Coordinates of C-alpha atoms in Angstrom, one line a residue:
Chain A
M10 CA 28.1 28.0 9.7
A11 CA 29.5 27.6 13.2
Q12 CA 32.6 25.5 13.5
A13 CA 32.2 24.7 17.2
L14 CA 29.2 22.4 17.6
I15 CA 29.7 22.0 21.3
S16 CA 27.9 25.1 22.5
R17 CA 24.1 24.9 22.9
R18 CA 23.8 28.1 20.9
A19 CA 25.7 26.5 18.0
V20 CA 23.6 23.3 18.3
L21 CA 20.4 25.3 18.1
A22 CA 21.7 27.4 15.2
A23 CA 22.7 24.3 13.3
T24 CA 19.4 22.6 14.0
A25 CA 17.5 25.6 12.9
A26 CA 19.6 25.7 9.7
F27 CA 18.2 22.3 8.9
A28 CA 15.0 24.2 8.1
G29 CA 13.1 21.0 8.5
T30 CA 15.4 19.0 6.4
L31 CA 15.9 15.5 7.8
A32 CA 18.6 14.6 5.4
A33 CA 21.8 16.4 4.3
P34 CA 21.4 20.2 4.5
R35 CA 21.6 21.8 1.1
V36 CA 24.6 24.0 0.4
S37 CA 23.1 27.4 -0.6
A38 CA 24.6 27.4 -4.1
Q39 CA 23.0 24.1 -5.2
P40 CA 19.8 24.2 -7.3
R41 CA 16.7 22.6 -5.8
A42 CA 16.4 18.9 -6.4
R43 CA 13.6 18.1 -8.8
L44 CA 11.7 15.0 -7.9
V45 CA 8.8 14.1 -10.2
I46 CA 6.3 11.4 -9.3
V47 CA 3.9 9.8 -11.9
G48 CA 0.7 8.3 -10.5
G49 CA -1.3 9.6 -7.6
G50 CA -2.3 6.4 -5.9
F51 CA -1.0 4.6 -2.8
G52 CA 2.6 4.7 -4.1
G53 CA 2.7 8.1 -5.7
A54 CA 0.7 10.1 -3.2
S55 CA 2.6 8.5 -0.3
A56 CA 5.9 9.4 -2.0
A57 CA 4.8 13.0 -2.5
R58 CA 3.7 13.4 1.1
F59 CA 7.0 11.8 2.4
A60 CA 9.1 14.0 0.1
R61 CA 7.4 17.2 1.3
D62 CA 7.9 16.1 5.0
A63 CA 11.4 14.9 4.7
F64 CA 12.9 17.1 2.0
P65 CA 11.2 20.5 2.1
D66 CA 14.0 22.0 -0.1
A67 CA 13.1 19.6 -3.0
E68 CA 10.7 20.5 -5.8
V69 CA 8.1 17.8 -5.7
T70 CA 5.8 17.4 -8.7
L71 CA 3.0 14.8 -8.7
I72 CA 1.4 14.0 -12.1
E73 CA -2.0 12.4 -11.9
R74 CA -4.5 12.6 -14.7
S75 CA -7.6 12.2 -12.4
R76 CA -8.7 15.0 -10.1
S77 CA -10.0 12.4 -7.6
F78 CA -8.9 9.0 -6.5
T79 CA -11.2 6.1 -5.5
T80 CA -9.2 3.5 -3.6
C81 CA -9.3 -0.2 -4.5
P82 CA -9.1 -1.1 -0.9
Y83 CA -12.6 -0.9 0.7
G84 CA -14.2 -1.1 -2.7
N85 CA -15.4 -4.6 -1.6
L86 CA -17.1 -2.9 1.4
V87 CA -19.1 -0.8 -1.1
L88 CA -20.3 -4.1 -2.6
A89 CA -21.3 -5.3 0.8
G90 CA -23.3 -2.1 1.4
M91 CA -21.0 -1.1 4.3
R92 CA -19.4 1.9 2.6
T93 CA -20.3 4.5 0.0
V94 CA -18.1 5.1 -2.9
E95 CA -17.9 8.7 -1.9
S96 CA -16.4 7.7 1.5
I97 CA -13.5 6.0 -0.3
T98 CA -12.8 8.8 -2.8
F99 CA -10.2 11.5 -2.2
G100 CA -8.9 14.7 -3.8
Y101 CA -5.4 16.2 -4.0
D102 CA -6.0 19.6 -2.3
G103 CA -4.3 18.3 0.9
L104 CA -1.1 17.5 -0.9
A105 CA -1.2 20.8 -2.8
R106 CA -1.6 22.7 0.4
R107 CA 1.5 21.0 1.7
G108 CA 3.5 22.3 -1.3
V109 CA 3.3 19.4 -3.7
R110 CA 2.9 20.7 -7.3
V111 CA 0.0 18.6 -8.5
V112 CA -0.3 18.4 -12.2
H113 CA -3.6 16.9 -13.6
D114 CA -2.5 15.8 -17.0
E115 CA -1.8 12.5 -18.8
V116 CA 1.8 11.4 -19.4
T117 CA 2.4 10.6 -23.0
A118 CA 6.0 9.7 -22.9
V119 CA 9.1 9.6 -20.6
D120 CA 12.4 10.7 -22.1
A121 CA 15.0 9.1 -19.9
T122 CA 17.9 10.7 -21.9
S123 CA 16.8 14.3 -21.5
R124 CA 15.1 13.5 -18.2
T125 CA 11.7 15.0 -19.1
V126 CA 8.2 13.8 -18.8
R127 CA 5.9 14.7 -21.7
L128 CA 2.3 15.5 -21.1
A129 CA -0.8 15.4 -23.3
N130 CA -1.7 19.1 -22.6
G131 CA 1.0 20.9 -20.6
A132 CA 4.7 21.7 -21.1
P133 CA 7.2 18.9 -20.6
I134 CA 8.3 18.5 -17.0
P135 CA 12.1 18.1 -16.3
Y136 CA 13.3 15.9 -13.5
D137 CA 16.5 15.0 -11.6
R138 CA 15.0 11.7 -10.7
L139 CA 11.6 10.2 -11.6
I140 CA 9.4 7.9 -9.5
M141 CA 6.8 6.0 -11.5
S142 CA 3.8 4.6 -9.6
P143 CA 1.4 4.0 -12.5
G144 CA -0.4 0.9 -11.3
I145 CA -1.7 -1.9 -13.6
D146 CA -3.3 -2.5 -17.0
L147 CA -5.6 -5.4 -17.6
R148 CA -4.6 -8.0 -20.2
W149 CA -7.6 -7.8 -22.5
G150 CA -8.0 -10.9 -24.5
A151 CA -5.9 -13.1 -22.2
I152 CA -9.1 -14.8 -21.4
E153 CA -10.7 -15.4 -24.7
G154 CA -13.7 -13.1 -25.2
Y155 CA -12.8 -10.8 -22.3
T156 CA -12.2 -7.6 -24.2
E157 CA -12.6 -4.1 -22.8
A158 CA -16.1 -4.0 -24.3
A159 CA -17.0 -7.2 -22.6
S160 CA -16.2 -5.6 -19.2
A161 CA -19.3 -3.6 -19.3
R162 CA -21.4 -6.8 -19.2
M163 CA -18.9 -8.7 -17.0
P164 CA -17.3 -6.1 -14.8
H165 CA -13.8 -6.5 -13.3
G166 CA -14.1 -3.7 -10.7
W167 CA -10.4 -4.1 -10.3
V168 CA -9.1 -0.7 -11.7
P169 CA -11.2 2.2 -10.5
Y170 CA -9.9 4.7 -13.1
L171 CA -11.0 2.2 -15.8
Q172 CA -14.3 1.2 -14.2
P173 CA -15.8 2.4 -11.0
I174 CA -16.9 -0.3 -8.5
T175 CA -20.4 1.0 -8.8
V176 CA -20.8 -0.9 -12.1
L177 CA -20.4 -4.2 -10.4
E178 CA -22.4 -2.9 -7.4
R179 CA -25.4 -2.0 -9.6
Q180 CA -25.4 -5.5 -11.2
L181 CA -25.2 -7.1 -7.7
R182 CA -28.1 -5.1 -6.4
A183 CA -30.2 -6.0 -9.5
M184 CA -29.4 -9.7 -9.3
P185 CA -32.4 -11.9 -8.5
D186 CA -32.5 -14.0 -5.4
G187 CA -31.3 -17.5 -6.3
G188 CA -28.9 -16.2 -8.9
V189 CA -25.3 -17.3 -9.2
F190 CA -22.5 -14.7 -8.7
I191 CA -19.5 -16.0 -10.6
M192 CA -16.0 -14.7 -10.0
T193 CA -13.0 -15.7 -12.1
I194 CA -9.6 -15.3 -10.4
P195 CA -6.2 -15.1 -12.2
A196 CA -2.9 -16.8 -11.6
N197 CA -0.1 -14.9 -9.8
P198 CA 1.1 -12.2 -9.9
F199 CA -1.9 -9.9 -9.7
R200 CA -2.9 -6.8 -7.8
C201 CA -4.0 -7.5 -4.2
P202 CA -3.6 -11.2 -3.5
P203 CA -6.3 -11.4 -0.8
G204 CA -8.6 -9.0 -2.7
P205 CA -10.8 -11.5 -4.6
Y206 CA -11.3 -13.5 -1.5
E207 CA -12.4 -10.5 0.5
R208 CA -14.8 -9.7 -2.4
I209 CA -16.2 -13.2 -2.2
S210 CA -16.8 -12.7 1.5
M211 CA -18.4 -9.3 1.1
V212 CA -20.6 -10.4 -1.7
A213 CA -21.7 -13.4 0.3
H214 CA -22.3 -11.2 3.3
Y215 CA -24.7 -9.0 1.2
L216 CA -26.4 -12.0 -0.5
K217 CA -27.0 -13.8 2.8
Q218 CA -28.9 -10.9 4.2
V219 CA -30.9 -9.8 1.1
K220 CA -30.9 -12.7 -1.4
P221 CA -30.2 -15.8 0.7
R222 CA -31.0 -18.4 -2.0
S223 CA -28.1 -17.1 -4.1
K224 CA -24.7 -18.7 -4.6
V225 CA -21.2 -17.5 -5.1
L226 CA -19.1 -19.6 -7.4
A227 CA -15.4 -18.7 -7.5
L228 CA -13.3 -20.2 -10.3
D229 CA -9.6 -19.9 -9.6
A230 CA -6.6 -20.3 -11.8
K231 CA -4.6 -21.3 -8.7
D232 CA -4.7 -24.0 -6.0
G233 CA -3.5 -21.7 -3.2
F234 CA -4.2 -18.2 -2.2
S235 CA -3.3 -15.6 0.4
K236 CA -4.7 -16.3 3.9
Q237 CA -6.4 -19.4 2.5
P238 CA -7.0 -21.3 5.8
L239 CA -8.5 -18.2 7.4
F240 CA -10.8 -17.5 4.5
V241 CA -11.9 -21.1 4.2
E242 CA -12.7 -21.5 7.9
A243 CA -14.5 -18.1 7.9
W244 CA -16.6 -19.0 4.8
R245 CA -17.6 -22.3 6.4
E246 CA -18.6 -20.6 9.6
L247 CA -20.4 -17.5 8.1
Y248 CA -21.7 -18.6 4.7
G249 CA -21.8 -22.4 4.6
P250 CA -22.8 -23.8 1.3
M251 CA -23.5 -20.4 -0.3
V252 CA -19.8 -20.0 -1.2
E253 CA -18.1 -22.5 -3.5
W254 CA -14.4 -22.0 -4.4
V255 CA -12.9 -24.2 -7.2
G256 CA -9.2 -24.4 -7.5
A257 CA -7.2 -25.0 -10.7
S258 CA -6.7 -28.7 -9.9
N259 CA -10.5 -29.1 -10.0
D260 CA -10.9 -27.3 -13.3
G261 CA -11.2 -23.8 -11.8
R262 CA -9.2 -22.0 -14.4
V263 CA -11.4 -20.0 -16.8
T264 CA -10.0 -19.7 -20.3
A265 CA -13.0 -18.1 -22.2
V266 CA -16.1 -16.0 -21.5
N267 CA -19.2 -15.2 -23.5
P268 CA -20.7 -11.9 -22.3
E269 CA -23.9 -12.3 -24.4
A270 CA -24.7 -15.7 -22.9
M271 CA -23.3 -14.7 -19.5
T272 CA -21.2 -17.9 -19.4
V273 CA -17.6 -18.7 -18.6
T274 CA -15.7 -21.8 -19.8
T275 CA -12.9 -23.6 -18.0
E276 CA -9.7 -25.2 -19.0
F277 CA -11.2 -28.7 -19.3
G278 CA -14.4 -27.5 -21.0
Q279 CA -16.9 -27.0 -18.2
T280 CA -19.3 -24.1 -18.8
H281 CA -20.9 -22.1 -16.0
K282 CA -23.7 -19.5 -16.4
G283 CA -24.0 -16.6 -13.9
A284 CA -26.5 -13.9 -13.2
V285 CA -23.5 -11.7 -12.4
V286 CA -20.1 -12.5 -13.7
N287 CA -17.1 -10.7 -12.2
V288 CA -14.0 -11.4 -14.2
I289 CA -10.7 -10.5 -12.6
P290 CA -8.4 -10.9 -15.6
P291 CA -4.6 -11.4 -15.8
Q292 CA -2.7 -8.1 -15.4
M293 CA 0.5 -6.2 -16.2
A294 CA 2.3 -2.9 -15.5
A295 CA 0.4 0.1 -16.8
K296 CA 1.2 1.2 -20.4
V297 CA 3.1 4.4 -19.4
A298 CA 5.7 2.2 -17.7
R299 CA 5.9 -0.3 -20.5
D300 CA 6.2 2.4 -23.2
A301 CA 9.1 3.9 -21.2
G302 CA 11.0 0.6 -21.5
L303 CA 10.7 -0.2 -17.8
A304 CA 9.0 -3.6 -18.1
D305 CA 10.5 -6.9 -19.0
Q306 CA 8.9 -9.8 -20.9
S307 CA 6.6 -10.6 -18.0
G308 CA 5.0 -7.2 -18.4
W309 CA 6.1 -6.1 -15.0
C310 CA 9.0 -3.8 -14.1
P311 CA 12.2 -5.2 -12.5
V312 CA 13.8 -3.0 -9.8
K313 CA 16.8 -3.0 -7.5
A314 CA 15.7 -3.9 -4.0
G315 CA 17.7 -1.3 -2.1
T316 CA 16.5 1.7 -4.1
L317 CA 13.6 0.6 -6.3
E318 CA 15.5 2.0 -9.2
S319 CA 14.6 0.4 -12.5
A320 CA 16.9 -2.5 -13.4
L321 CA 16.5 -1.5 -17.0
V322 CA 16.5 2.3 -17.1
P323 CA 18.7 4.4 -14.8
G324 CA 17.3 7.5 -13.1
I325 CA 13.8 6.1 -12.9
H326 CA 12.4 4.3 -9.8
V327 CA 9.3 2.1 -10.2
I328 CA 7.1 1.5 -7.2
G329 CA 3.9 -0.3 -6.3
D330 CA 1.9 -2.8 -8.3
A331 CA 3.8 -2.1 -11.5
S332 CA 7.1 -3.3 -10.0
I333 CA 8.5 -6.8 -9.5
A334 CA 9.0 -6.8 -5.8
A335 CA 8.3 -10.4 -4.8
P336 CA 8.0 -11.7 -2.1
M337 CA 6.2 -8.4 -1.3
P338 CA 2.6 -8.6 -2.4
K339 CA 1.1 -6.0 -4.7
S340 CA -0.8 -4.0 -2.1
G341 CA -1.5 -0.4 -1.3
F342 CA 0.5 -0.6 1.9
V343 CA 3.5 -2.0 0.0
A344 CA 3.2 0.8 -2.6
S345 CA 3.3 3.4 0.2
T346 CA 6.3 1.8 1.9
H347 CA 8.0 1.7 -1.5
G348 CA 7.2 5.3 -2.1
K349 CA 9.0 6.5 1.1
Q350 CA 12.1 4.4 0.4
A351 CA 12.2 5.4 -3.2
V352 CA 12.1 9.1 -2.3
A353 CA 14.9 8.7 0.2
A354 CA 17.0 6.7 -2.3
A355 CA 16.3 9.2 -5.1
M356 CA 17.3 12.2 -3.0
A357 CA 20.5 10.5 -1.8
L358 CA 21.4 9.6 -5.4
I359 CA 20.7 13.2 -6.6
R360 CA 23.2 14.3 -3.9
G361 CA 25.8 11.6 -4.7
Q362 CA 25.2 10.0 -1.3
A363 CA 24.7 6.3 -0.3
P364 CA 21.0 5.5 -0.1
P365 CA 19.8 4.3 3.3
A366 CA 19.3 0.6 3.7
P367 CA 15.5 -0.1 3.4
V368 CA 13.0 -1.7 5.6
Y369 CA 9.7 -2.3 3.9
F370 CA 6.5 -2.9 5.8
N371 CA 3.1 -4.4 4.9
T372 CA -0.1 -5.4 6.5
C373 CA -3.0 -6.5 4.4
Y374 CA -6.3 -6.6 6.3
S375 CA -9.4 -8.4 4.8
H376 CA -13.0 -8.1 6.0
V377 CA -14.7 -11.5 5.9
G378 CA -17.9 -10.5 7.6
T379 CA -19.0 -7.9 10.1
D380 CA -16.7 -7.7 13.1
Y381 CA -14.5 -10.3 11.4
G382 CA -11.2 -9.2 10.1
I383 CA -8.0 -11.2 9.2
S384 CA -4.6 -10.0 8.2
I385 CA -1.2 -10.9 6.8
V386 CA 1.9 -9.0 8.0
G387 CA 5.2 -8.8 6.2
I388 CA 8.5 -7.1 6.8
F389 CA 11.1 -7.1 4.0
R390 CA 14.6 -6.0 3.4
A391 CA 17.1 -5.9 0.5
D392 CA 19.8 -8.5 0.1
G393 CA 21.8 -7.1 -2.7
D394 CA 19.4 -6.5 -5.5
R395 CA 16.9 -9.0 -4.2
F396 CA 14.0 -8.5 -1.8
I397 CA 13.8 -10.9 1.1
E398 CA 11.3 -11.4 3.9
V399 CA 12.7 -11.1 7.4
P400 CA 12.9 -14.6 8.7
N401 CA 10.6 -15.6 11.6
S402 CA 8.5 -12.5 11.4
G403 CA 5.1 -11.4 10.1
G404 CA 2.5 -14.0 9.1
I405 CA -1.2 -14.4 9.1
S406 CA -3.7 -14.0 11.9
P407 CA -4.1 -17.0 14.2
R408 CA -6.6 -19.7 13.1
N409 CA -9.5 -20.5 15.3
E410 CA -7.9 -23.7 16.6
A411 CA -4.8 -21.8 17.7
M412 CA -6.8 -19.6 20.1
P413 CA -8.9 -20.3 23.2
P414 CA -12.6 -20.0 22.3
E415 CA -13.1 -16.9 24.4
R416 CA -10.3 -15.1 22.5
R417 CA -11.5 -15.9 18.9
A418 CA -14.3 -13.4 18.6
E419 CA -12.2 -10.6 20.1
Q420 CA -9.3 -11.3 17.7
R421 CA -11.6 -11.1 14.7
R422 CA -13.4 -8.0 16.0
L423 CA -10.2 -6.1 16.8
E424 CA -8.7 -6.9 13.4
A425 CA -11.8 -5.6 11.7
L426 CA -11.5 -2.4 13.7
Y427 CA -7.8 -2.1 13.0
A428 CA -8.5 -2.5 9.3
D429 CA -10.8 0.6 9.5
G430 CA -8.0 2.4 11.5
W431 CA -5.4 1.5 8.9
Y432 CA -7.6 2.7 6.1
E433 CA -8.3 6.1 7.8
S434 CA -4.6 6.6 8.8
I435 CA -3.1 5.7 5.5
T436 CA -5.5 7.7 3.4
R437 CA -5.1 10.8 5.7
E438 CA -1.4 10.5 5.4
M439 CA -1.1 9.9 1.7
F440 CA -3.6 12.7 0.8
G441 CA -2.1 15.2 3.2
L442 CA -5.1 15.4 5.5
S443 CA -3.2 14.8 8.7
Chain B
M23 CA 5.9 27.1 -3.9
P24 CA 4.8 27.6 -0.3
V25 CA 7.0 26.2 2.4
R26 CA 5.2 24.9 5.5
A27 CA 5.3 27.5 8.2
R28 CA 4.1 25.4 11.1
A29 CA 6.5 24.2 13.8
K30 CA 8.7 21.2 13.0
A31 CA 7.6 18.1 14.8
G32 CA 9.4 17.6 18.1
W33 CA 10.9 14.3 17.1
V34 CA 12.4 15.9 14.0
R35 CA 14.2 18.4 16.2
R36 CA 15.4 15.6 18.5
A37 CA 16.6 13.5 15.6
A38 CA 18.2 16.5 14.0
A39 CA 20.1 17.3 17.2
I40 CA 21.4 13.7 17.2
V41 CA 22.8 14.3 13.8
V42 CA 24.4 17.7 14.4
L43 CA 26.2 16.6 17.6
G44 CA 27.5 13.6 15.8
M45 CA 29.1 15.5 12.9
S46 CA 32.6 17.0 12.9
G47 CA 31.5 20.0 10.8
F48 CA 29.3 20.8 7.9
G49 CA 28.8 23.3 5.2
A50 CA 31.3 22.8 2.4
T51 CA 31.0 19.1 1.8
G52 CA 27.9 18.0 3.8
P53 CA 27.4 14.6 5.5
A54 CA 28.0 11.6 3.4
V55 CA 25.5 9.2 4.9
A56 CA 21.8 9.2 5.6
T57 CA 21.0 11.0 8.9
D58 CA 19.5 9.5 11.9
A59 CA 16.4 11.7 11.4
L60 CA 15.8 10.2 7.9
R61 CA 16.3 6.7 9.2
V62 CA 13.8 7.4 12.0
A63 CA 11.3 8.6 9.3
L64 CA 11.9 5.5 7.2
V65 CA 11.9 2.9 10.0
T66 CA 8.6 4.4 11.3
G67 CA 7.1 4.7 7.8
G68 CA 5.2 1.5 8.4
C69 CA 3.9 2.5 11.8
T70 CA 2.1 5.6 10.6
G71 CA 0.1 3.6 8.2
C72 CA -2.0 2.3 11.1
H73 CA -1.1 4.5 14.0
G74 CA -1.4 7.7 12.0
T75 CA 1.1 10.5 11.1
T76 CA 1.5 11.6 14.7
G77 CA 0.9 8.2 16.2
E78 CA -2.5 9.2 17.5
G79 CA -4.2 6.0 16.3
G80 CA -8.0 5.8 16.0
Q81 CA -10.7 3.2 15.3
G82 CA -9.5 1.1 18.1
I83 CA -5.8 1.4 17.1
P84 CA -4.1 2.7 20.2
S85 CA -2.3 6.0 20.4
I86 CA 1.4 5.7 20.6
A87 CA 2.0 9.4 20.6
Q88 CA 4.3 10.1 23.5
T89 CA 2.4 7.7 25.8
K90 CA 5.5 5.9 27.1
T91 CA 9.1 6.7 28.0
R92 CA 11.8 5.5 25.6
A93 CA 12.7 2.6 27.9
E94 CA 9.0 1.6 28.3
F95 CA 8.4 1.8 24.5
I96 CA 11.4 -0.4 23.7
A97 CA 10.5 -2.9 26.5
M98 CA 7.0 -3.0 25.1
M99 CA 8.2 -3.8 21.5
K100 CA 10.5 -6.5 22.9
A101 CA 7.6 -8.0 24.9
F102 CA 5.4 -8.2 21.8
R103 CA 8.2 -10.1 20.1
D104 CA 7.7 -12.8 22.8
N105 CA 3.9 -12.8 22.4
Q106 CA 3.5 -10.9 25.7
G107 CA 1.1 -7.9 26.1
N108 CA -1.9 -9.7 24.6
P109 CA -1.0 -8.7 21.0
T110 CA -3.4 -8.9 18.1
V111 CA -1.0 -8.0 15.4
M112 CA 2.0 -6.4 17.2
N113 CA 3.7 -9.8 17.9
R114 CA 3.9 -10.5 14.1
I115 CA 5.0 -7.0 13.4
S116 CA 7.6 -6.5 16.1
R117 CA 9.4 -9.7 15.0
G118 CA 10.4 -8.0 11.8
Y119 CA 12.5 -5.3 13.4
T120 CA 15.8 -5.1 15.3
D121 CA 16.4 -3.7 18.8
E122 CA 18.2 -0.7 17.1
E123 CA 15.1 0.0 15.1
F124 CA 12.9 -0.1 18.3
A125 CA 15.2 2.7 19.6
L126 CA 14.7 4.7 16.4
M127 CA 10.9 4.2 16.8
A128 CA 11.1 5.5 20.3
V129 CA 12.8 8.7 19.1
R130 CA 9.7 9.5 17.2
F131 CA 6.9 8.1 19.4
A132 CA 8.1 8.0 23.0
K133 CA 8.2 10.9 25.5
P134 CA 11.4 12.8 25.1
N135 CA 13.9 11.8 27.8

C-alpha cells in the first residue's frame, strides 16, 4: 500500500482499496468476520442490509424461520380496509441478491461458549458476533383464561407469525351493526406503544362507514398512553361517542376473559360482553432469547446502550422489541436504528476497535382517520450504559389549539402522507429493494 | 457469496477520501477508530427511514438527494431547529442532532462541493 497519501494517484488507489468498505480496511491475511443475525424483522433485516452496505468483506448470515414477513405496522390499516395484507408482506430475495446468506430455519439453541447457533434442520452456524432480533412472545395466562387456544376466539393480532391480522379482520367484517368491539390493552412495556390506539382509530373508521351503530370499548391497564392528547382530540372530532376509552383508574384493567361467553372481567369485577374481543396481552422477549440466558426477571433483555451488547452474555447483541432500551419505545423504527448501531459496534469489537458513539432515531406515525396522521419523534444517545433522550428534541405533533385553524388540516394530511412514505422507504431499505 | 458489482455511491467515495487523507498510513495496523464514512452512515441511518436509501423521498416526503449545496443543507437543518421553513416534523427531528452531525448528513445528501 502506498506510503505517500498526498498524491492524487495514491489517494485514488487507497480509496479503491477500500473496496466499498466504510470502516477499517481488512488486512488481507485476516479471515472474514462472521456476523450472524437471528430474526428477519425490522431489526434483523435492517441490520443485514446495513452490514452488507457498510462491511462488504464481512460474512452476513440472516436466520429467519419464515419465508415471508408481514409487518405489524400498517396491519391496522388492513383492519380499516385501507390496505391488503399482501401489500404489507415481503420476501427475502432482495437481501439475498445483495449477498446476505438467508437461512430459513428455526433456531433451537444459542451456544455462547462455542459461539454457534444451532438450528432445527441445518448444520450449526458459527459466529464471531451474534445479533439477536427475535421480537416478542405473548404471556399466555397472564390474563386469566387468555391461553393460546383462546386467541382463536379472541384474537390478539399482535404477532403476525403467531396469528395473521386477517383473523381479527374476518371477525370485524362479520360483526353485526350495533355490536361492541372490545379491546384490552396491557401495562407498559409492550410492543408499539401507540399501536392499540391507532387500531382503535382504524376500527372506528371502518365501523363508522359500514356499521355506524357499533361501539368501540377500550379497556386499558394504564392511565396514560403515547400521544394521548392527540388521539383523544382526534377521536372526539372523528368518532364522537362511538369510541370509549377506560383507563386503569376507572377500572379499565382486564384481569380475566371468557372466550366461550365472549366476556372480559376487570380488576374491580365489572364484566363486559363484546361481539368482537381483541385482547392485547402482556408480553416478554421471544423464547429463543430467554433460552439463551439473555433476559432478566422482567422477561426482557438488558443491553449496554453504546453497543446493544447483552448485559448478561458477552458476544451477543440484542436489538428491537426484545431489548430493554427505555426510554426508546418498542417500535419498528427503533429496531432498525438498533440494527445499524449493533452492526457497527459488533464489527468494531471483532476488530478490537472502539465502537462508534451511537445516535438512535425514531419516528412513530399513527393513522387516526383518512388524511389524519400524528407522530412522535425521538432521538436518543448513550450515557455510559444508559439510554437517554436528547433534551429539548423530538416530541409529538402539535395539538389543534397550537396551530392556526388553516394549518391544522394540512399538518394532519401531510403526516398521513409522510407515514406512507416512511413505510415504503423503510421496507424497501430493510428488504433490499432499493 | 456474490459481492455487489455496481458503483459505490458517490457519498461513500467522498467520505472514504476524507478518511484516507486524514490517516498517516495504513496497512499493517489499520485505523483505530471508526471512520468518518461509517459515522456518516450511522448518523444518516434515521434519515433513510423516511427519505429512502438514496434520499429520493416519495409519498410527499421531499427528495433530499443532492438538491442543495452543503452550506444550504446545513443552513436548512439549523433553520428547522428554530421552527423556520414551515416544518411538519423536521423541527422536532433537527433538534436531536448537533451541528457536526448536520455536516455529516450533508456529506451524504448535499451536492458535492
